[in-house]
Amino acid sequence: MAPELSVCIRPASPNDLPAIIHLVRTVVHETYPDLIARNGPPSPGIPDRWVGALIAEKELDLVGVGLATSNFISDLWIAENHRSQGIGAALLKRLENQIFADHTNATLRVVSTNAGARRFYARHSWRETRTYRHERDGHLMIDLEKERP
């Protein structure tokens, strides 16, 4: 039996910005050390970038963040010690519901070497549609798509 999901998913507030930036930077450093060594650390963006984000809290700690704009999921980050607990799936479902309220398909992209993310999205019925070089850094990216059920 899967563990009980004891997480609160809610819209991000301006007060969440420092925790969001910390989470994104931490996960990026854990997940892509080779890309950071080659290209330098990414910027989590300006504060306005996170308007409309959803956050996952567990025991008042921010453990995940997701962001969708139009029909594109630009971000889905889960703290390493909170993965495989259903938090990513819950955030993804909320982002998909947000998108499918107005669109017939959803898109996202992942770094090709992120096998864990690719498996995660495949389990949630996303299909890989295109492989290409990142527009700025040159590493391989994969587009994924999902149709509204």
Short mmCIF file of N, CA and C in Angstrom, two decimals:
data_model
loop_
_atom_site.label_atom_id
_atom_site.label_comp_id
_atom_site.label_asym_id
_atom_site.label_seq_id
_atom_site.Cartn_x
_atom_site.Cartn_y
_atom_site.Cartn_z
N MET A 1 0.83 -1.17 0.00
CA MET A 1 0.00 0.00 0.00
C MET A 1 0.89 1.24 0.00
N ALA A 2 0.50 2.26 -0.81
CA ALA A 2 1.26 3.50 -0.89
C ALA A 2 1.10 4.29 0.41
N PRO A 3 2.16 5.04 0.79
CA PRO A 3 2.04 5.86 2.00
C PRO A 3 1.00 6.95 1.79
N GLU A 4 0.36 7.35 2.88
CA GLU A 4 -0.65 8.40 2.82
C GLU A 4 0.02 9.72 2.45
N LEU A 5 -0.60 10.43 1.51
CA LEU A 5 -0.08 11.71 1.07
C LEU A 5 -0.54 12.79 2.03
N SER A 6 0.36 13.34 2.82
CA SER A 6 0.02 14.39 3.77
C SER A 6 0.70 15.68 3.32
N VAL A 7 0.21 16.19 2.21
CA VAL A 7 0.80 17.39 1.64
C VAL A 7 -0.32 18.36 1.30
N CYS A 8 -0.04 19.62 1.42
CA CYS A 8 -0.97 20.69 1.06
C CYS A 8 -0.46 21.33 -0.22
N ILE A 9 -1.30 21.38 -1.24
CA ILE A 9 -0.94 22.07 -2.47
C ILE A 9 -1.77 23.34 -2.53
N ARG A 10 -1.08 24.46 -2.71
CA ARG A 10 -1.77 25.75 -2.72
C ARG A 10 -1.05 26.71 -3.66
N PRO A 11 -1.73 27.79 -4.04
CA PRO A 11 -1.06 28.81 -4.85
C PRO A 11 0.08 29.45 -4.05
N ALA A 12 1.15 29.75 -4.74
CA ALA A 12 2.28 30.43 -4.10
C ALA A 12 1.90 31.87 -3.78
N SER A 13 2.48 32.38 -2.72
CA SER A 13 2.31 33.80 -2.35
C SER A 13 3.66 34.48 -2.47
N PRO A 14 3.69 35.81 -2.50
CA PRO A 14 4.98 36.51 -2.55
C PRO A 14 5.92 36.11 -1.42
N ASN A 15 5.37 35.75 -0.27
CA ASN A 15 6.21 35.33 0.87
C ASN A 15 6.93 34.01 0.62
N ASP A 16 6.45 33.22 -0.35
CA ASP A 16 7.06 31.93 -0.66
C ASP A 16 8.28 32.05 -1.56
N LEU A 17 8.50 33.21 -2.15
CA LEU A 17 9.56 33.36 -3.15
C LEU A 17 10.94 32.90 -2.67
N PRO A 18 11.43 33.30 -1.50
CA PRO A 18 12.75 32.82 -1.08
C PRO A 18 12.82 31.29 -0.99
N ALA A 19 11.78 30.65 -0.48
CA ALA A 19 11.78 29.19 -0.37
C ALA A 19 11.71 28.54 -1.75
N ILE A 20 10.95 29.13 -2.67
CA ILE A 20 10.87 28.60 -4.04
C ILE A 20 12.24 28.65 -4.70
N ILE A 21 12.89 29.79 -4.61
CA ILE A 21 14.22 29.96 -5.23
C ILE A 21 15.21 28.98 -4.62
N HIS A 22 15.18 28.83 -3.30
CA HIS A 22 16.09 27.88 -2.64
C HIS A 22 15.82 26.45 -3.12
N LEU A 23 14.55 26.06 -3.18
CA LEU A 23 14.21 24.70 -3.63
C LEU A 23 14.68 24.46 -5.06
N VAL A 24 14.37 25.39 -5.96
CA VAL A 24 14.75 25.21 -7.37
C VAL A 24 16.27 25.11 -7.50
N ARG A 25 16.99 26.00 -6.87
CA ARG A 25 18.46 25.96 -6.95
C ARG A 25 19.01 24.64 -6.40
N THR A 26 18.48 24.18 -5.29
CA THR A 26 18.95 22.93 -4.68
C THR A 26 18.71 21.75 -5.61
N VAL A 27 17.50 21.64 -6.15
CA VAL A 27 17.17 20.50 -7.01
C VAL A 27 17.98 20.56 -8.31
N VAL A 28 18.15 21.74 -8.87
CA VAL A 28 18.94 21.87 -10.10
C VAL A 28 20.38 21.42 -9.84
N HIS A 29 20.96 21.84 -8.73
CA HIS A 29 22.34 21.44 -8.41
C HIS A 29 22.45 19.94 -8.19
N GLU A 30 21.44 19.32 -7.58
CA GLU A 30 21.45 17.87 -7.37
C GLU A 30 21.28 17.10 -8.68
N THR A 31 20.42 17.61 -9.53
CA THR A 31 20.00 16.88 -10.72
C THR A 31 20.93 17.08 -11.90
N TYR A 32 21.50 18.26 -12.03
CA TYR A 32 22.28 18.61 -13.23
C TYR A 32 23.68 19.14 -12.91
N PRO A 33 24.46 18.44 -12.07
CA PRO A 33 25.79 18.98 -11.74
C PRO A 33 26.68 19.13 -12.97
N ASP A 34 26.56 18.23 -13.94
CA ASP A 34 27.39 18.33 -15.15
C ASP A 34 27.02 19.55 -15.97
N LEU A 35 25.76 19.87 -16.08
CA LEU A 35 25.35 21.07 -16.83
C LEU A 35 25.78 22.34 -16.13
N ILE A 36 25.70 22.35 -14.80
CA ILE A 36 26.12 23.53 -14.04
C ILE A 36 27.62 23.74 -14.19
N ALA A 37 28.39 22.66 -14.13
CA ALA A 37 29.84 22.78 -14.30
C ALA A 37 30.18 23.36 -15.67
N ARG A 38 29.41 22.99 -16.68
CA ARG A 38 29.68 23.44 -18.03
C ARG A 38 29.10 24.83 -18.32
N ASN A 39 27.91 25.12 -17.83
CA ASN A 39 27.20 26.34 -18.23
C ASN A 39 27.01 27.36 -17.11
N GLY A 40 27.38 27.01 -15.89
CA GLY A 40 27.13 27.91 -14.77
C GLY A 40 25.73 27.68 -14.22
N PRO A 41 25.48 28.17 -13.00
CA PRO A 41 24.17 27.93 -12.38
C PRO A 41 23.07 28.71 -13.10
N PRO A 42 21.91 28.09 -13.24
CA PRO A 42 20.79 28.80 -13.85
C PRO A 42 20.18 29.79 -12.88
N SER A 43 19.50 30.75 -13.39
CA SER A 43 18.76 31.69 -12.55
C SER A 43 17.33 31.18 -12.40
N PRO A 44 16.80 31.16 -11.19
CA PRO A 44 15.41 30.73 -11.04
C PRO A 44 14.43 31.79 -11.55
N GLY A 45 14.97 32.90 -12.05
CA GLY A 45 14.11 33.92 -12.65
C GLY A 45 13.74 35.02 -11.69
N ILE A 46 13.14 36.03 -12.24
CA ILE A 46 12.71 37.17 -11.45
C ILE A 46 11.47 36.78 -10.64
N PRO A 47 11.19 37.51 -9.58
CA PRO A 47 10.04 37.13 -8.74
C PRO A 47 8.73 36.98 -9.51
N ASP A 48 8.47 37.83 -10.50
CA ASP A 48 7.22 37.74 -11.25
C ASP A 48 7.10 36.42 -12.00
N ARG A 49 8.21 35.76 -12.25
CA ARG A 49 8.17 34.49 -12.97
C ARG A 49 7.36 33.45 -12.22
N TRP A 50 7.31 33.53 -10.90
CA TRP A 50 6.65 32.52 -10.09
C TRP A 50 5.20 32.86 -9.75
N VAL A 51 4.68 33.97 -10.30
CA VAL A 51 3.27 34.29 -10.11
C VAL A 51 2.45 33.17 -10.77
N GLY A 52 1.52 32.64 -10.06
CA GLY A 52 0.70 31.54 -10.58
C GLY A 52 1.24 30.16 -10.27
N ALA A 53 2.38 30.08 -9.62
CA ALA A 53 2.95 28.77 -9.27
C ALA A 53 2.10 28.10 -8.19
N LEU A 54 2.17 26.79 -8.18
CA LEU A 54 1.58 26.00 -7.11
C LEU A 54 2.71 25.44 -6.27
N ILE A 55 2.53 25.44 -4.96
CA ILE A 55 3.55 24.85 -4.10
C ILE A 55 2.96 23.70 -3.32
N ALA A 56 3.84 22.77 -2.97
CA ALA A 56 3.48 21.65 -2.12
C ALA A 56 4.19 21.84 -0.79
N GLU A 57 3.42 21.80 0.26
CA GLU A 57 3.97 21.93 1.61
C GLU A 57 3.70 20.64 2.38
N LYS A 58 4.69 20.25 3.14
CA LYS A 58 4.54 19.11 4.03
C LYS A 58 5.06 19.54 5.39
N GLU A 59 4.21 19.50 6.37
CA GLU A 59 4.57 19.95 7.73
C GLU A 59 5.16 21.35 7.69
N LEU A 60 4.52 22.22 6.90
CA LEU A 60 4.86 23.64 6.73
C LEU A 60 6.18 23.89 6.00
N ASP A 61 6.82 22.86 5.47
CA ASP A 61 8.03 23.03 4.66
C ASP A 61 7.65 22.97 3.19
N LEU A 62 8.20 23.86 2.40
CA LEU A 62 7.97 23.82 0.96
C LEU A 62 8.80 22.67 0.40
N VAL A 63 8.13 21.69 -0.21
CA VAL A 63 8.82 20.50 -0.70
C VAL A 63 8.66 20.32 -2.21
N GLY A 64 7.86 21.17 -2.85
CA GLY A 64 7.69 21.09 -4.29
C GLY A 64 7.09 22.36 -4.84
N VAL A 65 7.35 22.58 -6.12
CA VAL A 65 6.78 23.74 -6.81
C VAL A 65 6.53 23.36 -8.26
N GLY A 66 5.44 23.85 -8.80
CA GLY A 66 5.12 23.62 -10.20
C GLY A 66 4.52 24.88 -10.81
N LEU A 67 4.75 25.05 -12.11
CA LEU A 67 4.25 26.24 -12.79
C LEU A 67 3.84 25.88 -14.21
N ALA A 68 2.63 26.27 -14.57
CA ALA A 68 2.13 26.10 -15.93
C ALA A 68 1.66 27.46 -16.44
N THR A 69 1.99 27.73 -17.68
CA THR A 69 1.55 28.94 -18.35
C THR A 69 0.94 28.53 -19.67
N SER A 70 -0.28 28.95 -19.91
CA SER A 70 -1.02 28.52 -21.09
C SER A 70 -1.10 27.00 -21.06
N ASN A 71 -0.57 26.32 -22.08
CA ASN A 71 -0.62 24.84 -22.07
C ASN A 71 0.75 24.22 -21.80
N PHE A 72 1.69 24.99 -21.26
CA PHE A 72 3.07 24.55 -21.06
C PHE A 72 3.43 24.46 -19.58
N ILE A 73 3.89 23.30 -19.14
CA ILE A 73 4.42 23.15 -17.79
C ILE A 73 5.90 23.50 -17.86
N SER A 74 6.24 24.64 -17.29
CA SER A 74 7.64 25.10 -17.36
C SER A 74 8.47 24.59 -16.21
N ASP A 75 7.82 24.25 -15.10
CA ASP A 75 8.57 23.84 -13.91
C ASP A 75 7.79 22.82 -13.11
N LEU A 76 8.52 21.82 -12.63
CA LEU A 76 8.01 20.87 -11.64
C LEU A 76 9.23 20.35 -10.89
N TRP A 77 9.41 20.85 -9.68
CA TRP A 77 10.59 20.54 -8.88
C TRP A 77 10.14 19.98 -7.54
N ILE A 78 10.72 18.84 -7.15
CA ILE A 78 10.40 18.21 -5.87
C ILE A 78 11.71 18.00 -5.11
N ALA A 79 11.72 18.38 -3.83
CA ALA A 79 12.91 18.17 -3.00
C ALA A 79 13.28 16.69 -2.99
N GLU A 80 14.57 16.41 -3.06
CA GLU A 80 15.05 15.03 -3.20
C GLU A 80 14.50 14.09 -2.13
N ASN A 81 14.49 14.50 -0.89
CA ASN A 81 14.04 13.61 0.18
C ASN A 81 12.52 13.50 0.27
N HIS A 82 11.79 14.10 -0.67
CA HIS A 82 10.33 14.00 -0.71
C HIS A 82 9.84 13.38 -2.01
N ARG A 83 10.75 12.82 -2.80
CA ARG A 83 10.34 12.17 -4.04
C ARG A 83 9.78 10.78 -3.74
N SER A 84 9.04 10.25 -4.69
CA SER A 84 8.42 8.92 -4.59
C SER A 84 7.43 8.82 -3.43
N GLN A 85 6.81 9.95 -3.11
CA GLN A 85 5.78 9.99 -2.06
C GLN A 85 4.44 10.46 -2.61
N GLY A 86 4.36 10.66 -3.93
CA GLY A 86 3.12 11.11 -4.55
C GLY A 86 3.00 12.62 -4.67
N ILE A 87 3.98 13.35 -4.19
CA ILE A 87 3.91 14.81 -4.22
C ILE A 87 4.03 15.31 -5.66
N GLY A 88 4.99 14.79 -6.41
CA GLY A 88 5.14 15.19 -7.80
C GLY A 88 3.89 14.85 -8.61
N ALA A 89 3.33 13.67 -8.37
CA ALA A 89 2.12 13.26 -9.08
C ALA A 89 0.96 14.19 -8.75
N ALA A 90 0.83 14.57 -7.49
CA ALA A 90 -0.25 15.47 -7.08
C ALA A 90 -0.09 16.85 -7.71
N LEU A 91 1.13 17.37 -7.71
CA LEU A 91 1.37 18.66 -8.35
C LEU A 91 1.12 18.58 -9.85
N LEU A 92 1.61 17.52 -10.48
CA LEU A 92 1.41 17.35 -11.92
C LEU A 92 -0.07 17.30 -12.25
N LYS A 93 -0.85 16.57 -11.48
CA LYS A 93 -2.29 16.47 -11.72
C LYS A 93 -2.95 17.84 -11.63
N ARG A 94 -2.57 18.62 -10.64
CA ARG A 94 -3.15 19.98 -10.50
C ARG A 94 -2.77 20.85 -11.68
N LEU A 95 -1.52 20.76 -12.14
CA LEU A 95 -1.08 21.55 -13.30
C LEU A 95 -1.82 21.10 -14.56
N GLU A 96 -1.97 19.79 -14.74
CA GLU A 96 -2.71 19.27 -15.90
C GLU A 96 -4.16 19.75 -15.86
N ASN A 97 -4.81 19.70 -14.71
CA ASN A 97 -6.20 20.17 -14.60
C ASN A 97 -6.30 21.64 -14.97
N GLN A 98 -5.33 22.41 -14.53
CA GLN A 98 -5.30 23.84 -14.86
C GLN A 98 -5.21 24.03 -16.38
N ILE A 99 -4.33 23.28 -17.02
CA ILE A 99 -4.15 23.40 -18.46
C ILE A 99 -5.38 22.90 -19.21
N PHE A 100 -5.87 21.71 -18.85
CA PHE A 100 -6.96 21.10 -19.59
C PHE A 100 -8.29 21.82 -19.41
N ALA A 101 -8.38 22.75 -18.48
CA ALA A 101 -9.58 23.57 -18.37
C ALA A 101 -9.76 24.45 -19.61
N ASP A 102 -8.65 24.79 -20.28
CA ASP A 102 -8.70 25.69 -21.44
C ASP A 102 -8.05 25.16 -22.71
N HIS A 103 -7.34 24.04 -22.63
CA HIS A 103 -6.58 23.54 -23.77
C HIS A 103 -6.82 22.05 -23.96
N THR A 104 -6.61 21.57 -25.18
CA THR A 104 -6.80 20.15 -25.46
C THR A 104 -5.52 19.35 -25.33
N ASN A 105 -4.38 20.03 -25.25
CA ASN A 105 -3.12 19.31 -25.04
C ASN A 105 -2.21 20.13 -24.14
N ALA A 106 -1.30 19.41 -23.50
CA ALA A 106 -0.31 20.03 -22.61
C ALA A 106 1.07 19.65 -23.10
N THR A 107 2.03 20.53 -22.90
CA THR A 107 3.41 20.27 -23.31
C THR A 107 4.36 20.60 -22.16
N LEU A 108 5.53 20.00 -22.24
CA LEU A 108 6.62 20.32 -21.33
C LEU A 108 7.90 19.84 -21.98
N ARG A 109 9.03 20.14 -21.37
CA ARG A 109 10.30 19.64 -21.88
C ARG A 109 11.20 19.26 -20.72
N VAL A 110 12.09 18.30 -20.99
CA VAL A 110 13.04 17.83 -19.98
C VAL A 110 14.42 17.71 -20.62
N VAL A 111 15.42 17.77 -19.79
CA VAL A 111 16.78 17.48 -20.23
C VAL A 111 16.85 15.98 -20.53
N SER A 112 17.42 15.62 -21.66
CA SER A 112 17.39 14.22 -22.11
C SER A 112 18.06 13.27 -21.12
N THR A 113 19.03 13.74 -20.37
CA THR A 113 19.74 12.86 -19.43
C THR A 113 18.98 12.64 -18.12
N ASN A 114 17.87 13.32 -17.94
CA ASN A 114 17.09 13.19 -16.70
C ASN A 114 16.15 11.99 -16.82
N ALA A 115 16.73 10.79 -16.68
CA ALA A 115 15.97 9.54 -16.85
C ALA A 115 14.84 9.43 -15.84
N GLY A 116 15.04 9.91 -14.63
CA GLY A 116 13.99 9.84 -13.62
C GLY A 116 12.77 10.64 -14.02
N ALA A 117 12.98 11.85 -14.53
CA ALA A 117 11.86 12.68 -14.99
C ALA A 117 11.17 12.03 -16.18
N ARG A 118 11.94 11.47 -17.08
CA ARG A 118 11.35 10.83 -18.26
C ARG A 118 10.47 9.65 -17.85
N ARG A 119 10.93 8.85 -16.89
CA ARG A 119 10.12 7.73 -16.39
C ARG A 119 8.86 8.23 -15.69
N PHE A 120 9.02 9.28 -14.89
CA PHE A 120 7.89 9.87 -14.16
C PHE A 120 6.80 10.31 -15.13
N TYR A 121 7.18 11.07 -16.14
CA TYR A 121 6.17 11.56 -17.09
C TYR A 121 5.56 10.41 -17.90
N ALA A 122 6.35 9.43 -18.27
CA ALA A 122 5.81 8.28 -19.01
C ALA A 122 4.75 7.56 -18.17
N ARG A 123 5.00 7.42 -16.86
CA ARG A 123 4.01 6.78 -15.97
C ARG A 123 2.70 7.56 -15.92
N HIS A 124 2.77 8.84 -16.23
CA HIS A 124 1.58 9.70 -16.19
C HIS A 124 1.05 10.02 -17.59
N SER A 125 1.36 9.11 -18.53
CA SER A 125 0.80 9.14 -19.90
C SER A 125 1.30 10.29 -20.77
N TRP A 126 2.45 10.83 -20.47
CA TRP A 126 3.08 11.81 -21.34
C TRP A 126 3.91 11.05 -22.37
N ARG A 127 3.93 11.56 -23.60
CA ARG A 127 4.73 10.90 -24.64
C ARG A 127 5.78 11.88 -25.17
N GLU A 128 6.95 11.31 -25.42
CA GLU A 128 8.05 12.10 -25.98
C GLU A 128 7.79 12.34 -27.46
N THR A 129 7.95 13.60 -27.89
CA THR A 129 7.60 13.94 -29.27
C THR A 129 8.77 14.46 -30.10
N ARG A 130 9.80 15.01 -29.45
CA ARG A 130 10.88 15.62 -30.23
C ARG A 130 12.12 15.76 -29.36
N THR A 131 13.28 15.52 -29.97
CA THR A 131 14.58 15.74 -29.32
C THR A 131 15.31 16.83 -30.10
N TYR A 132 15.95 17.73 -29.37
CA TYR A 132 16.63 18.87 -30.02
C TYR A 132 17.66 19.46 -29.05
N ARG A 133 18.49 20.33 -29.54
CA ARG A 133 19.50 21.00 -28.72
C ARG A 133 18.89 22.22 -28.02
N HIS A 134 19.26 22.39 -26.76
CA HIS A 134 18.80 23.55 -25.99
C HIS A 134 19.24 24.82 -26.72
N GLU A 135 18.36 25.78 -26.76
CA GLU A 135 18.59 27.00 -27.54
C GLU A 135 19.77 27.83 -27.05
N ARG A 136 20.12 27.76 -25.79
CA ARG A 136 21.23 28.55 -25.27
C ARG A 136 22.45 27.71 -24.94
N ASP A 137 22.24 26.55 -24.30
CA ASP A 137 23.36 25.79 -23.76
C ASP A 137 23.78 24.58 -24.60
N GLY A 138 22.95 24.17 -25.54
CA GLY A 138 23.34 23.11 -26.47
C GLY A 138 23.13 21.68 -26.02
N HIS A 139 22.74 21.43 -24.77
CA HIS A 139 22.50 20.05 -24.35
C HIS A 139 21.18 19.56 -24.95
N LEU A 140 21.01 18.24 -24.99
CA LEU A 140 19.81 17.68 -25.60
C LEU A 140 18.59 17.83 -24.69
N MET A 141 17.49 18.23 -25.30
CA MET A 141 16.21 18.39 -24.64
C MET A 141 15.19 17.47 -25.31
N ILE A 142 14.15 17.13 -24.58
CA ILE A 142 13.07 16.32 -25.14
C ILE A 142 11.75 17.01 -24.84
N ASP A 143 10.95 17.23 -25.88
CA ASP A 143 9.58 17.72 -25.71
C ASP A 143 8.67 16.56 -25.40
N LEU A 144 7.71 16.78 -24.53
CA LEU A 144 6.69 15.79 -24.20
C LEU A 144 5.32 16.43 -24.36
N GLU A 145 4.33 15.58 -24.62
CA GLU A 145 2.99 16.06 -24.82
C GLU A 145 1.98 15.10 -24.21
N LYS A 146 0.86 15.66 -23.80
CA LYS A 146 -0.25 14.86 -23.29
C LYS A 146 -1.54 15.48 -23.76
N GLU A 147 -2.44 14.63 -24.25
CA GLU A 147 -3.75 15.07 -24.70
C GLU A 147 -4.72 15.09 -23.52
N ARG A 148 -5.68 16.01 -23.59
CA ARG A 148 -6.73 16.04 -22.56
C ARG A 148 -7.50 14.73 -22.60
N PRO A 149 -7.71 14.11 -21.43
CA PRO A 149 -8.45 12.83 -21.40
C PRO A 149 -9.90 13.01 -21.84
#
